[in-house]
Amino acid sequence: MSIGEQCQACGSTNLDVFFKVQKVPVHSCLMVKSREEALAFPRGDLAIGFCNECGFMQNTAFDPSVHNYSPDYEETQGFSPRFRDFQTELCATQDAKYDLSGKTVLELGCGKGEFLVQLCEISGASGIGIDPSYRPERTTSAVAERIEFIVDFYSEKFSHLTADYVCCRHTLEHIQPVKEFVQMVRNTLEGRPDTIVFFEIPDGERVLVDQAFEDIYYEHCTYFTKGSLARLFRSCGFEILDLYKGFDDQYLMIECKPGDPTQGKRFPEEDDLEQTKGQVAEFRSKVEEKFKRFRADIQRIVDAGEKVVLWGSGSKAVSYLTTLGITTEVEYVVDINPHKWGKFVAGTGHEIVSPEFLKEYKPENVLVMNAIYVPEITQSLLDMGLSPKIDAV
Ligand SMILES: [Zn+2]
């Protein structure tokens, strides 16, 4: 039996594959320097399976050996004011809840370190951040003196690192053996019952309910709802302190501590298994219709002799373009992250350009990859004297 045939959260083999896409690029945030390299990018298949026993979803066709989270990995959303506001508020809330002043924060998968730096700035905590794609030259804050960055994947070899608060944001969805990972984190906390553990991931329920296929891509090999996430943490020996959504309900957060999983608060939304089964069925029946609608929208623009750019070159754009098979209908993808300008979208070969480029290109249409950014993108376009039609996926 291959690893993909078994639920990586509960061990069951009672999985139903409900969404398949073949030959999608295995990375969507890795910087690609030429169109040729982008088009020749390694590919893998999506075959998303739903576990009937625990509600967890995983790409049953996933092969972890293809991934390379090097310093060329460009995942940051920190160039967006909307995202920065969300992160600032999150840091303030976490500090208010857990009083992190003078404590040590350990972040597993800290990316470029932006959250950890801000959390230490706001709270007065010291930090340890671990990530293979961390780049020291990106950290300019004075608070960096109180933070140790380790350029590596988190693993058992770092189990000696102790902290009062352990956080892991937008990392678990990149990990196939989720139970093994959460159990490893739990094991490092033996004898430290007061350690707070905070995980944040994309919310899988929204993906199902909105048929948000653009949020299903190879890098994300696992998907959770509130219930499946809570079940996994309880099964690893955590007591759950809070379970909620944020960032316009796009993200799912869990706060817990080592302890008796049968104790403490129980959240009514944990009992979502039957509801999730219904949502999976609805996704399966409606997603094709959504593909058709999206393709027709693009075709209408092309037929009218107009130009359209995508705004946002991250994973959603890669997934949108590859899943719908859109190629020359779209010429450019815009991004506000200057590290991406002049690079190419993995798998599709679209060139990534700056917002400024649009002054010259003058597209009649802008398709925003995440509706949450529409207000700030509309303003940027107005500031440049542009007023294209703006739509969001
Ligand atoms: Zn399961």
PDB file of C-alpha atoms in Angstrom, residues 19 204-216 250 282-300 316 319-321 323-326 367-371 391-393:
ATOM      1  CA  PHE A  19     -11.048  15.795  -7.181  1.00  0.00           C
ATOM      2  CA  GLY A 204     -10.439  23.447   3.891  1.00  0.00           C
ATOM      3  CA  GLU A 205     -14.145  23.979   4.551  1.00  0.00           C
ATOM      4  CA  ARG A 206     -14.101  27.212   2.523  1.00  0.00           C
ATOM      5  CA  VAL A 207     -12.365  25.385  -0.341  1.00  0.00           C
ATOM      6  CA  LEU A 208     -15.189  22.833  -0.368  1.00  0.00           C
ATOM      7  CA  VAL A 209     -18.096  25.234   0.062  1.00  0.00           C
ATOM      8  CA  ASP A 210     -16.836  27.751  -2.528  1.00  0.00           C
ATOM      9  CA  GLN A 211     -15.456  25.027  -4.836  1.00  0.00           C
ATOM     10  CA  ALA A 212     -12.255  27.075  -4.547  1.00  0.00           C
ATOM     11  CA  PHE A 213     -10.234  24.793  -6.831  1.00  0.00           C
ATOM     12  CA  GLU A 214      -7.641  27.567  -7.173  1.00  0.00           C
ATOM     13  CA  ASP A 215      -6.732  26.806  -3.560  1.00  0.00           C
ATOM     14  CA  ILE A 216      -5.970  23.165  -4.323  1.00  0.00           C
ATOM     15  CA  GLN A 250      -9.782  31.918   4.739  1.00  0.00           C
ATOM     16  CA  GLU A 282     -21.381  19.305  -3.270  1.00  0.00           C
ATOM     17  CA  PHE A 283     -17.846  20.194  -4.353  1.00  0.00           C
ATOM     18  CA  ARG A 284     -17.737  17.145  -6.584  1.00  0.00           C
ATOM     19  CA  SER A 285     -21.051  17.987  -8.245  1.00  0.00           C
ATOM     20  CA  LYS A 286     -20.399  21.703  -8.753  1.00  0.00           C
ATOM     21  CA  VAL A 287     -16.706  22.139  -9.536  1.00  0.00           C
ATOM     22  CA  GLU A 288     -16.967  21.358 -13.269  1.00  0.00           C
ATOM     23  CA  GLU A 289     -19.645  24.002 -13.609  1.00  0.00           C
ATOM     24  CA  LYS A 290     -17.279  26.511 -12.012  1.00  0.00           C
ATOM     25  CA  PHE A 291     -14.498  25.575 -14.473  1.00  0.00           C
ATOM     26  CA  LYS A 292     -16.897  26.223 -17.350  1.00  0.00           C
ATOM     27  CA  ARG A 293     -17.960  29.585 -15.956  1.00  0.00           C
ATOM     28  CA  PHE A 294     -14.366  30.730 -15.410  1.00  0.00           C
ATOM     29  CA  ARG A 295     -13.248  29.615 -18.878  1.00  0.00           C
ATOM     30  CA  ALA A 296     -16.221  31.386 -20.458  1.00  0.00           C
ATOM     31  CA  ASP A 297     -15.362  34.602 -18.580  1.00  0.00           C
ATOM     32  CA  ILE A 298     -11.839  34.584 -20.031  1.00  0.00           C
ATOM     33  CA  GLN A 299     -13.065  33.665 -23.503  1.00  0.00           C
ATOM     34  CA  ARG A 300     -15.493  36.600 -23.521  1.00  0.00           C
ATOM     35  CA  LYS A 316      -3.755  30.517  -6.626  1.00  0.00           C
ATOM     36  CA  SER A 319      -3.642  26.601  -9.907  1.00  0.00           C
ATOM     37  CA  TYR A 320      -6.129  28.823 -11.765  1.00  0.00           C
ATOM     38  CA  LEU A 321      -4.044  28.786 -14.957  1.00  0.00           C
ATOM     39  CA  THR A 323      -6.389  23.674 -13.769  1.00  0.00           C
ATOM     40  CA  LEU A 324      -8.342  25.673 -16.368  1.00  0.00           C
ATOM     41  CA  GLY A 325      -5.679  25.152 -19.045  1.00  0.00           C
ATOM     42  CA  ILE A 326      -5.350  28.893 -19.696  1.00  0.00           C
ATOM     43  CA  LEU A 367      -8.570  39.400 -12.435  1.00  0.00           C
ATOM     44  CA  VAL A 368      -7.638  39.372  -8.744  1.00  0.00           C
ATOM     45  CA  MET A 369      -6.615  35.984  -7.388  1.00  0.00           C
ATOM     46  CA  ASN A 370      -7.882  36.666  -3.854  1.00  0.00           C
ATOM     47  CA  ALA A 371     -10.983  38.820  -3.333  1.00  0.00           C
ATOM     48  CA  ASP A 391     -13.027  40.924 -10.991  1.00  0.00           C
ATOM     49  CA  ALA A 392     -11.946  38.341  -8.431  1.00  0.00           C
ATOM     50  CA  VAL A 393     -11.939  34.540  -8.508  1.00  0.00           C
TER      51      VAL A 393
END
